[in-house]
Amino acid sequence: MKIQPAQITLSFRQVIDATSTGDFEKKVFEDSYVEFLMQSQAYNPEKQFRTFSELKTHNPKSNSLHYKVGFAVGLYLQELGNRIPGVKDCLGSMHLPFELYHLELIESDIEDRQQHRVAVIYITPPFTLLEIIGDRLLLVSPEQTNSAGTYDTFMLSFQSQLSISSYKPSVLPQDEHQAVQAF
């Protein structure tokens, strides 16, 4: 599908729960659960509520637990080297980079660790979207400058939990626009 080139950012949501198997996922699961137990005490001193959902219903300030629990996993995310785990280009050679992330506490239970579920939302730097080909995006990395009217590109397949989170049409100078049309 021919489109006007645009600056986009992508978001990827990685859900982590008791069934997650990778080393990174297990560490995030364990440490976020322990942090939830500790931080939730401030919003539930009498232990009246078991689940995060119940806690949010009765104490809206408990929504800050997303942010607070996120601190417990920050070091694990730094260890990823700003690369989203499991999201690679179509050649399988490049992990998609991320610039920002945040943790979402989906659900938890102070008495049942198996109910604990979190999501890490990764947000990429801006890419130039040149074209959509089937279920693939033709992209240019953000650090590239046009020195000879050509770009090094890569393709990324759409997949579950991946979305375009911002879109801004680009206006290319006339000679650059002609180079893009050659694709």
JSON list of C-alpha atoms in Angstrom, two decimals:
[
{"chain": "A", "resi": 1, "resn": "MET", "atom": "CA", "xyz": [0.00, 0.00, 0.00]},
{"chain": "A", "resi": 2, "resn": "LYS", "atom": "CA", "xyz": [1.55, 3.28, -1.11]},
{"chain": "A", "resi": 3, "resn": "ILE", "atom": "CA", "xyz": [1.47, 5.87, 1.61]},
{"chain": "A", "resi": 4, "resn": "GLN", "atom": "CA", "xyz": [3.03, 9.22, 2.22]},
{"chain": "A", "resi": 5, "resn": "PRO", "atom": "CA", "xyz": [6.24, 8.73, 4.28]},
{"chain": "A", "resi": 6, "resn": "ALA", "atom": "CA", "xyz": [5.60, 9.36, 7.96]},
{"chain": "A", "resi": 7, "resn": "GLN", "atom": "CA", "xyz": [7.34, 9.46, 11.29]},
{"chain": "A", "resi": 8, "resn": "ILE", "atom": "CA", "xyz": [5.93, 6.73, 13.53]},
{"chain": "A", "resi": 9, "resn": "THR", "atom": "CA", "xyz": [6.60, 5.27, 16.92]},
{"chain": "A", "resi": 10, "resn": "LEU", "atom": "CA", "xyz": [5.67, 1.72, 17.76]},
{"chain": "A", "resi": 11, "resn": "SER", "atom": "CA", "xyz": [4.53, 0.22, 21.05]},
{"chain": "A", "resi": 12, "resn": "PHE", "atom": "CA", "xyz": [4.87, -3.41, 22.02]},
{"chain": "A", "resi": 13, "resn": "ARG", "atom": "CA", "xyz": [3.07, -4.94, 25.01]},
{"chain": "A", "resi": 14, "resn": "GLN", "atom": "CA", "xyz": [4.73, -7.99, 26.59]},
{"chain": "A", "resi": 15, "resn": "VAL", "atom": "CA", "xyz": [2.48, -9.79, 29.08]},
{"chain": "A", "resi": 16, "resn": "ILE", "atom": "CA", "xyz": [4.26, -11.63, 31.88]},
{"chain": "A", "resi": 17, "resn": "ASP", "atom": "CA", "xyz": [2.55, -14.05, 34.25]},
{"chain": "A", "resi": 18, "resn": "ALA", "atom": "CA", "xyz": [3.14, -17.26, 36.20]},
{"chain": "A", "resi": 19, "resn": "THR", "atom": "CA", "xyz": [3.35, -19.29, 32.96]},
{"chain": "A", "resi": 20, "resn": "SER", "atom": "CA", "xyz": [6.17, -17.17, 31.49]},
{"chain": "A", "resi": 21, "resn": "THR", "atom": "CA", "xyz": [9.29, -19.23, 30.88]},
{"chain": "A", "resi": 22, "resn": "GLY", "atom": "CA", "xyz": [12.23, -16.98, 29.94]},
{"chain": "A", "resi": 23, "resn": "ASP", "atom": "CA", "xyz": [14.84, -15.90, 32.47]},
{"chain": "A", "resi": 24, "resn": "PHE", "atom": "CA", "xyz": [13.99, -12.20, 32.00]},
{"chain": "A", "resi": 25, "resn": "GLU", "atom": "CA", "xyz": [10.26, -12.90, 32.34]},
{"chain": "A", "resi": 26, "resn": "LYS", "atom": "CA", "xyz": [10.70, -15.00, 35.49]},
{"chain": "A", "resi": 27, "resn": "LYS", "atom": "CA", "xyz": [12.76, -12.26, 37.16]},
{"chain": "A", "resi": 28, "resn": "VAL", "atom": "CA", "xyz": [10.23, -9.58, 36.23]},
{"chain": "A", "resi": 29, "resn": "PHE", "atom": "CA", "xyz": [7.37, -11.77, 37.47]},
{"chain": "A", "resi": 30, "resn": "GLU", "atom": "CA", "xyz": [9.00, -12.56, 40.79]},
{"chain": "A", "resi": 31, "resn": "ASP", "atom": "CA", "xyz": [10.31, -9.10, 41.64]},
{"chain": "A", "resi": 32, "resn": "SER", "atom": "CA", "xyz": [7.16, -7.28, 40.53]},
{"chain": "A", "resi": 33, "resn": "TYR", "atom": "CA", "xyz": [5.04, -9.60, 42.68]},
{"chain": "A", "resi": 34, "resn": "VAL", "atom": "CA", "xyz": [7.22, -9.08, 45.76]},
{"chain": "A", "resi": 35, "resn": "GLU", "atom": "CA", "xyz": [7.12, -5.31, 45.16]},
{"chain": "A", "resi": 36, "resn": "PHE", "atom": "CA", "xyz": [3.35, -5.40, 44.72]},
{"chain": "A", "resi": 37, "resn": "LEU", "atom": "CA", "xyz": [2.98, -7.18, 48.07]},
{"chain": "A", "resi": 38, "resn": "MET", "atom": "CA", "xyz": [5.16, -4.59, 49.78]},
{"chain": "A", "resi": 39, "resn": "GLN", "atom": "CA", "xyz": [3.78, -1.44, 48.10]},
{"chain": "A", "resi": 40, "resn": "SER", "atom": "CA", "xyz": [0.11, -2.46, 48.30]},
{"chain": "A", "resi": 41, "resn": "GLN", "atom": "CA", "xyz": [0.26, -2.49, 52.11]},
{"chain": "A", "resi": 42, "resn": "ALA", "atom": "CA", "xyz": [0.11, 1.31, 52.11]},
{"chain": "A", "resi": 43, "resn": "TYR", "atom": "CA", "xyz": [-3.29, 1.17, 50.34]},
{"chain": "A", "resi": 44, "resn": "ASN", "atom": "CA", "xyz": [-4.58, -1.90, 52.15]},
{"chain": "A", "resi": 45, "resn": "PRO", "atom": "CA", "xyz": [-3.24, -1.79, 55.74]},
{"chain": "A", "resi": 46, "resn": "GLU", "atom": "CA", "xyz": [-6.06, -3.95, 57.14]},
{"chain": "A", "resi": 47, "resn": "LYS", "atom": "CA", "xyz": [-5.76, -6.47, 54.27]},
{"chain": "A", "resi": 48, "resn": "GLN", "atom": "CA", "xyz": [-9.44, -6.03, 53.45]},
{"chain": "A", "resi": 49, "resn": "PHE", "atom": "CA", "xyz": [-8.84, -6.52, 49.73]},
{"chain": "A", "resi": 50, "resn": "ARG", "atom": "CA", "xyz": [-7.10, -9.44, 48.06]},
{"chain": "A", "resi": 51, "resn": "THR", "atom": "CA", "xyz": [-6.81, -8.31, 44.46]},
{"chain": "A", "resi": 52, "resn": "PHE", "atom": "CA", "xyz": [-5.44, -5.30, 42.68]},
{"chain": "A", "resi": 53, "resn": "SER", "atom": "CA", "xyz": [-8.86, -4.79, 41.05]},
{"chain": "A", "resi": 54, "resn": "GLU", "atom": "CA", "xyz": [-10.59, -4.65, 44.44]},
{"chain": "A", "resi": 55, "resn": "LEU", "atom": "CA", "xyz": [-7.94, -2.28, 45.70]},
{"chain": "A", "resi": 56, "resn": "LYS", "atom": "CA", "xyz": [-8.39, 0.11, 42.74]},
{"chain": "A", "resi": 57, "resn": "THR", "atom": "CA", "xyz": [-12.17, 0.10, 43.25]},
{"chain": "A", "resi": 58, "resn": "HIS", "atom": "CA", "xyz": [-11.89, 1.05, 46.91]},
{"chain": "A", "resi": 59, "resn": "ASN", "atom": "CA", "xyz": [-8.81, 3.26, 46.80]},
{"chain": "A", "resi": 60, "resn": "PRO", "atom": "CA", "xyz": [-8.20, 5.08, 43.49]},
{"chain": "A", "resi": 61, "resn": "LYS", "atom": "CA", "xyz": [-4.78, 6.23, 44.73]},
{"chain": "A", "resi": 62, "resn": "SER", "atom": "CA", "xyz": [-3.64, 2.62, 44.40]},
{"chain": "A", "resi": 63, "resn": "ASN", "atom": "CA", "xyz": [-3.35, 3.24, 40.64]},
{"chain": "A", "resi": 64, "resn": "SER", "atom": "CA", "xyz": [0.11, 4.58, 41.48]},
{"chain": "A", "resi": 65, "resn": "LEU", "atom": "CA", "xyz": [1.14, 0.95, 42.01]},
{"chain": "A", "resi": 66, "resn": "HIS", "atom": "CA", "xyz": [1.79, 0.62, 38.27]},
{"chain": "A", "resi": 67, "resn": "TYR", "atom": "CA", "xyz": [4.56, 3.18, 38.60]},
{"chain": "A", "resi": 68, "resn": "LYS", "atom": "CA", "xyz": [5.85, 2.02, 41.99]},
{"chain": "A", "resi": 69, "resn": "VAL", "atom": "CA", "xyz": [6.01, -1.67, 41.08]},
{"chain": "A", "resi": 70, "resn": "GLY", "atom": "CA", "xyz": [7.83, -0.68, 37.88]},
{"chain": "A", "resi": 71, "resn": "PHE", "atom": "CA", "xyz": [10.86, 0.42, 39.88]},
{"chain": "A", "resi": 72, "resn": "ALA", "atom": "CA", "xyz": [11.46, -3.19, 40.95]},
{"chain": "A", "resi": 73, "resn": "VAL", "atom": "CA", "xyz": [12.12, -4.30, 37.36]},
{"chain": "A", "resi": 74, "resn": "GLY", "atom": "CA", "xyz": [14.10, -1.33, 36.03]},
{"chain": "A", "resi": 75, "resn": "LEU", "atom": "CA", "xyz": [17.48, -3.07, 36.23]},
{"chain": "A", "resi": 76, "resn": "TYR", "atom": "CA", "xyz": [16.22, -6.05, 34.23]},
{"chain": "A", "resi": 77, "resn": "LEU", "atom": "CA", "xyz": [14.98, -3.72, 31.52]},
{"chain": "A", "resi": 78, "resn": "GLN", "atom": "CA", "xyz": [18.35, -1.95, 31.41]},
{"chain": "A", "resi": 79, "resn": "GLU", "atom": "CA", "xyz": [20.00, -5.34, 30.89]},
{"chain": "A", "resi": 80, "resn": "LEU", "atom": "CA", "xyz": [18.04, -5.68, 27.63]},
{"chain": "A", "resi": 81, "resn": "GLY", "atom": "CA", "xyz": [20.25, -2.98, 26.10]},
{"chain": "A", "resi": 82, "resn": "ASN", "atom": "CA", "xyz": [17.21, -1.08, 24.81]},
{"chain": "A", "resi": 83, "resn": "ARG", "atom": "CA", "xyz": [16.15, -4.02, 22.63]},
{"chain": "A", "resi": 84, "resn": "ILE", "atom": "CA", "xyz": [12.63, -5.43, 22.80]},
{"chain": "A", "resi": 85, "resn": "PRO", "atom": "CA", "xyz": [12.83, -9.16, 23.57]},
{"chain": "A", "resi": 86, "resn": "GLY", "atom": "CA", "xyz": [11.27, -11.33, 20.87]},
{"chain": "A", "resi": 87, "resn": "VAL", "atom": "CA", "xyz": [10.63, -8.56, 18.33]},
{"chain": "A", "resi": 88, "resn": "LYS", "atom": "CA", "xyz": [13.00, -8.80, 15.38]},
{"chain": "A", "resi": 89, "resn": "ASP", "atom": "CA", "xyz": [13.05, -7.52, 11.82]},
{"chain": "A", "resi": 90, "resn": "CYS", "atom": "CA", "xyz": [11.89, -9.84, 9.02]},
{"chain": "A", "resi": 91, "resn": "LEU", "atom": "CA", "xyz": [15.41, -11.23, 8.56]},
{"chain": "A", "resi": 92, "resn": "GLY", "atom": "CA", "xyz": [15.62, -12.12, 12.24]},
{"chain": "A", "resi": 93, "resn": "SER", "atom": "CA", "xyz": [18.85, -10.18, 12.57]},
{"chain": "A", "resi": 94, "resn": "MET", "atom": "CA", "xyz": [17.87, -6.97, 14.35]},
{"chain": "A", "resi": 95, "resn": "HIS", "atom": "CA", "xyz": [15.96, -6.66, 17.62]},
{"chain": "A", "resi": 96, "resn": "LEU", "atom": "CA", "xyz": [13.62, -3.69, 17.57]},
{"chain": "A", "resi": 97, "resn": "PRO", "atom": "CA", "xyz": [15.00, -0.92, 19.82]},
{"chain": "A", "resi": 98, "resn": "PHE", "atom": "CA", "xyz": [13.02, 0.84, 22.53]},
{"chain": "A", "resi": 99, "resn": "GLU", "atom": "CA", "xyz": [13.47, 4.29, 24.01]},
{"chain": "A", "resi": 100, "resn": "LEU", "atom": "CA", "xyz": [10.94, 4.22, 26.82]},
{"chain": "A", "resi": 101, "resn": "TYR", "atom": "CA", "xyz": [9.03, 1.61, 28.75]},
{"chain": "A", "resi": 102, "resn": "HIS", "atom": "CA", "xyz": [6.49, 1.40, 31.51]},
{"chain": "A", "resi": 103, "resn": "LEU", "atom": "CA", "xyz": [5.04, -1.37, 33.59]},
{"chain": "A", "resi": 104, "resn": "GLU", "atom": "CA", "xyz": [1.32, -2.05, 33.73]},
{"chain": "A", "resi": 105, "resn": "LEU", "atom": "CA", "xyz": [-0.02, -4.05, 36.66]},
{"chain": "A", "resi": 106, "resn": "ILE", "atom": "CA", "xyz": [-2.81, -6.07, 35.05]},
{"chain": "A", "resi": 107, "resn": "GLU", "atom": "CA", "xyz": [-3.91, -8.01, 38.13]},
{"chain": "A", "resi": 108, "resn": "SER", "atom": "CA", "xyz": [-2.49, -9.42, 41.31]},
{"chain": "A", "resi": 109, "resn": "ASP", "atom": "CA", "xyz": [-3.63, -11.15, 44.47]},
{"chain": "A", "resi": 110, "resn": "ILE", "atom": "CA", "xyz": [-1.94, -10.86, 47.86]},
{"chain": "A", "resi": 111, "resn": "GLU", "atom": "CA", "xyz": [-2.76, -14.51, 48.63]},
{"chain": "A", "resi": 112, "resn": "ASP", "atom": "CA", "xyz": [-2.31, -16.16, 45.23]},
{"chain": "A", "resi": 113, "resn": "ARG", "atom": "CA", "xyz": [0.91, -15.48, 43.30]},
{"chain": "A", "resi": 114, "resn": "GLN", "atom": "CA", "xyz": [-0.54, -17.34, 40.26]},
{"chain": "A", "resi": 115, "resn": "GLN", "atom": "CA", "xyz": [-2.97, -14.45, 39.68]},
{"chain": "A", "resi": 116, "resn": "HIS", "atom": "CA", "xyz": [-0.15, -11.92, 39.28]},
{"chain": "A", "resi": 117, "resn": "ARG", "atom": "CA", "xyz": [0.05, -10.51, 35.73]},
{"chain": "A", "resi": 118, "resn": "VAL", "atom": "CA", "xyz": [2.00, -7.53, 34.48]},
{"chain": "A", "resi": 119, "resn": "ALA", "atom": "CA", "xyz": [2.76, -6.07, 31.08]},
{"chain": "A", "resi": 120, "resn": "VAL", "atom": "CA", "xyz": [5.84, -4.22, 29.98]},
{"chain": "A", "resi": 121, "resn": "ILE", "atom": "CA", "xyz": [5.01, -1.66, 27.31]},
{"chain": "A", "resi": 122, "resn": "TYR", "atom": "CA", "xyz": [8.02, -0.77, 25.17]},
{"chain": "A", "resi": 123, "resn": "ILE", "atom": "CA", "xyz": [7.98, 2.42, 23.08]},
{"chain": "A", "resi": 124, "resn": "THR", "atom": "CA", "xyz": [10.37, 2.74, 20.14]},
{"chain": "A", "resi": 125, "resn": "PRO", "atom": "CA", "xyz": [12.21, 5.81, 18.94]},
{"chain": "A", "resi": 126, "resn": "PRO", "atom": "CA", "xyz": [10.63, 7.42, 15.86]},
{"chain": "A", "resi": 127, "resn": "PHE", "atom": "CA", "xyz": [11.07, 5.56, 12.58]},
{"chain": "A", "resi": 128, "resn": "THR", "atom": "CA", "xyz": [10.33, 6.74, 9.08]},
{"chain": "A", "resi": 129, "resn": "LEU", "atom": "CA", "xyz": [7.57, 4.60, 7.60]},
{"chain": "A", "resi": 130, "resn": "LEU", "atom": "CA", "xyz": [8.03, 4.40, 3.84]},
{"chain": "A", "resi": 131, "resn": "GLU", "atom": "CA", "xyz": [5.45, 1.82, 2.89]},
{"chain": "A", "resi": 132, "resn": "ILE", "atom": "CA", "xyz": [3.16, -0.94, 4.13]},
{"chain": "A", "resi": 133, "resn": "ILE", "atom": "CA", "xyz": [3.60, -4.16, 2.15]},
{"chain": "A", "resi": 134, "resn": "GLY", "atom": "CA", "xyz": [1.05, -6.77, 3.17]},
{"chain": "A", "resi": 135, "resn": "ASP", "atom": "CA", "xyz": [1.54, -7.25, 6.90]},
{"chain": "A", "resi": 136, "resn": "ARG", "atom": "CA", "xyz": [4.99, -5.65, 6.88]},
{"chain": "A", "resi": 137, "resn": "LEU", "atom": "CA", "xyz": [6.24, -2.16, 7.50]},
{"chain": "A", "resi": 138, "resn": "LEU", "atom": "CA", "xyz": [9.13, -0.80, 5.44]},
{"chain": "A", "resi": 139, "resn": "LEU", "atom": "CA", "xyz": [11.05, 1.40, 7.88]},
{"chain": "A", "resi": 140, "resn": "VAL", "atom": "CA", "xyz": [14.13, 3.59, 8.10]},
{"chain": "A", "resi": 141, "resn": "SER", "atom": "CA", "xyz": [16.07, 3.74, 11.37]},
{"chain": "A", "resi": 142, "resn": "PRO", "atom": "CA", "xyz": [15.94, 7.07, 13.19]},
{"chain": "A", "resi": 143, "resn": "GLU", "atom": "CA", "xyz": [19.71, 7.65, 13.24]},
{"chain": "A", "resi": 144, "resn": "GLN", "atom": "CA", "xyz": [20.05, 7.70, 9.44]},
{"chain": "A", "resi": 145, "resn": "THR", "atom": "CA", "xyz": [20.64, 10.82, 7.45]},
{"chain": "A", "resi": 146, "resn": "ASN", "atom": "CA", "xyz": [20.21, 10.99, 3.73]},
{"chain": "A", "resi": 147, "resn": "SER", "atom": "CA", "xyz": [23.65, 11.45, 2.25]},
{"chain": "A", "resi": 148, "resn": "ALA", "atom": "CA", "xyz": [23.12, 10.10, -1.26]},
{"chain": "A", "resi": 149, "resn": "GLY", "atom": "CA", "xyz": [19.36, 9.97, -1.75]},
{"chain": "A", "resi": 150, "resn": "THR", "atom": "CA", "xyz": [19.11, 6.38, -0.49]},
{"chain": "A", "resi": 151, "resn": "TYR", "atom": "CA", "xyz": [18.32, 4.83, 2.87]},
{"chain": "A", "resi": 152, "resn": "ASP", "atom": "CA", "xyz": [19.17, 1.57, 4.55]},
{"chain": "A", "resi": 153, "resn": "THR", "atom": "CA", "xyz": [15.80, 0.07, 5.34]},
{"chain": "A", "resi": 154, "resn": "PHE", "atom": "CA", "xyz": [14.42, -2.87, 7.28]},
{"chain": "A", "resi": 155, "resn": "MET", "atom": "CA", "xyz": [11.08, -4.62, 7.35]},
{"chain": "A", "resi": 156, "resn": "LEU", "atom": "CA", "xyz": [9.02, -5.47, 10.38]},
{"chain": "A", "resi": 157, "resn": "SER", "atom": "CA", "xyz": [6.02, -7.78, 10.42]},
{"chain": "A", "resi": 158, "resn": "PHE", "atom": "CA", "xyz": [2.92, -6.78, 12.32]},
{"chain": "A", "resi": 159, "resn": "GLN", "atom": "CA", "xyz": [2.32, -9.13, 15.20]},
{"chain": "A", "resi": 160, "resn": "SER", "atom": "CA", "xyz": [0.07, -9.47, 18.19]},
{"chain": "A", "resi": 161, "resn": "GLN", "atom": "CA", "xyz": [0.66, -6.76, 20.81]},
{"chain": "A", "resi": 162, "resn": "LEU", "atom": "CA", "xyz": [2.53, -4.47, 18.37]},
{"chain": "A", "resi": 163, "resn": "SER", "atom": "CA", "xyz": [0.92, -1.22, 17.30]},
{"chain": "A", "resi": 164, "resn": "ILE", "atom": "CA", "xyz": [1.68, 2.14, 15.78]},
{"chain": "A", "resi": 165, "resn": "SER", "atom": "CA", "xyz": [1.32, 4.52, 18.70]},
{"chain": "A", "resi": 166, "resn": "SER", "atom": "CA", "xyz": [2.04, 7.80, 16.90]},
{"chain": "A", "resi": 167, "resn": "TYR", "atom": "CA", "xyz": [1.94, 8.87, 13.27]},
{"chain": "A", "resi": 168, "resn": "LYS", "atom": "CA", "xyz": [3.07, 12.14, 11.73]},
{"chain": "A", "resi": 169, "resn": "PRO", "atom": "CA", "xyz": [3.16, 12.58, 7.94]},
{"chain": "A", "resi": 170, "resn": "SER", "atom": "CA", "xyz": [6.58, 13.65, 6.66]},
{"chain": "A", "resi": 171, "resn": "VAL", "atom": "CA", "xyz": [7.22, 16.06, 3.87]},
{"chain": "A", "resi": 172, "resn": "LEU", "atom": "CA", "xyz": [10.31, 14.98, 2.00]},
{"chain": "A", "resi": 173, "resn": "PRO", "atom": "CA", "xyz": [12.26, 17.37, -0.20]},
{"chain": "A", "resi": 174, "resn": "GLN", "atom": "CA", "xyz": [11.50, 16.73, -3.89]},
{"chain": "A", "resi": 175, "resn": "ASP", "atom": "CA", "xyz": [14.71, 14.76, -4.67]},
{"chain": "A", "resi": 176, "resn": "GLU", "atom": "CA", "xyz": [14.27, 12.57, -1.59]},
{"chain": "A", "resi": 177, "resn": "HIS", "atom": "CA", "xyz": [10.64, 11.93, -2.51]},
{"chain": "A", "resi": 178, "resn": "GLN", "atom": "CA", "xyz": [11.76, 10.60, -5.89]},
{"chain": "A", "resi": 179, "resn": "ALA", "atom": "CA", "xyz": [14.21, 8.20, -4.21]},
{"chain": "A", "resi": 180, "resn": "VAL", "atom": "CA", "xyz": [11.41, 6.85, -2.00]},
{"chain": "A", "resi": 181, "resn": "GLN", "atom": "CA", "xyz": [9.16, 6.33, -5.03]},
{"chain": "A", "resi": 182, "resn": "ALA", "atom": "CA", "xyz": [11.79, 3.97, -6.45]},
{"chain": "A", "resi": 183, "resn": "PHE", "atom": "CA", "xyz": [10.86, 1.36, -3.83]}
]
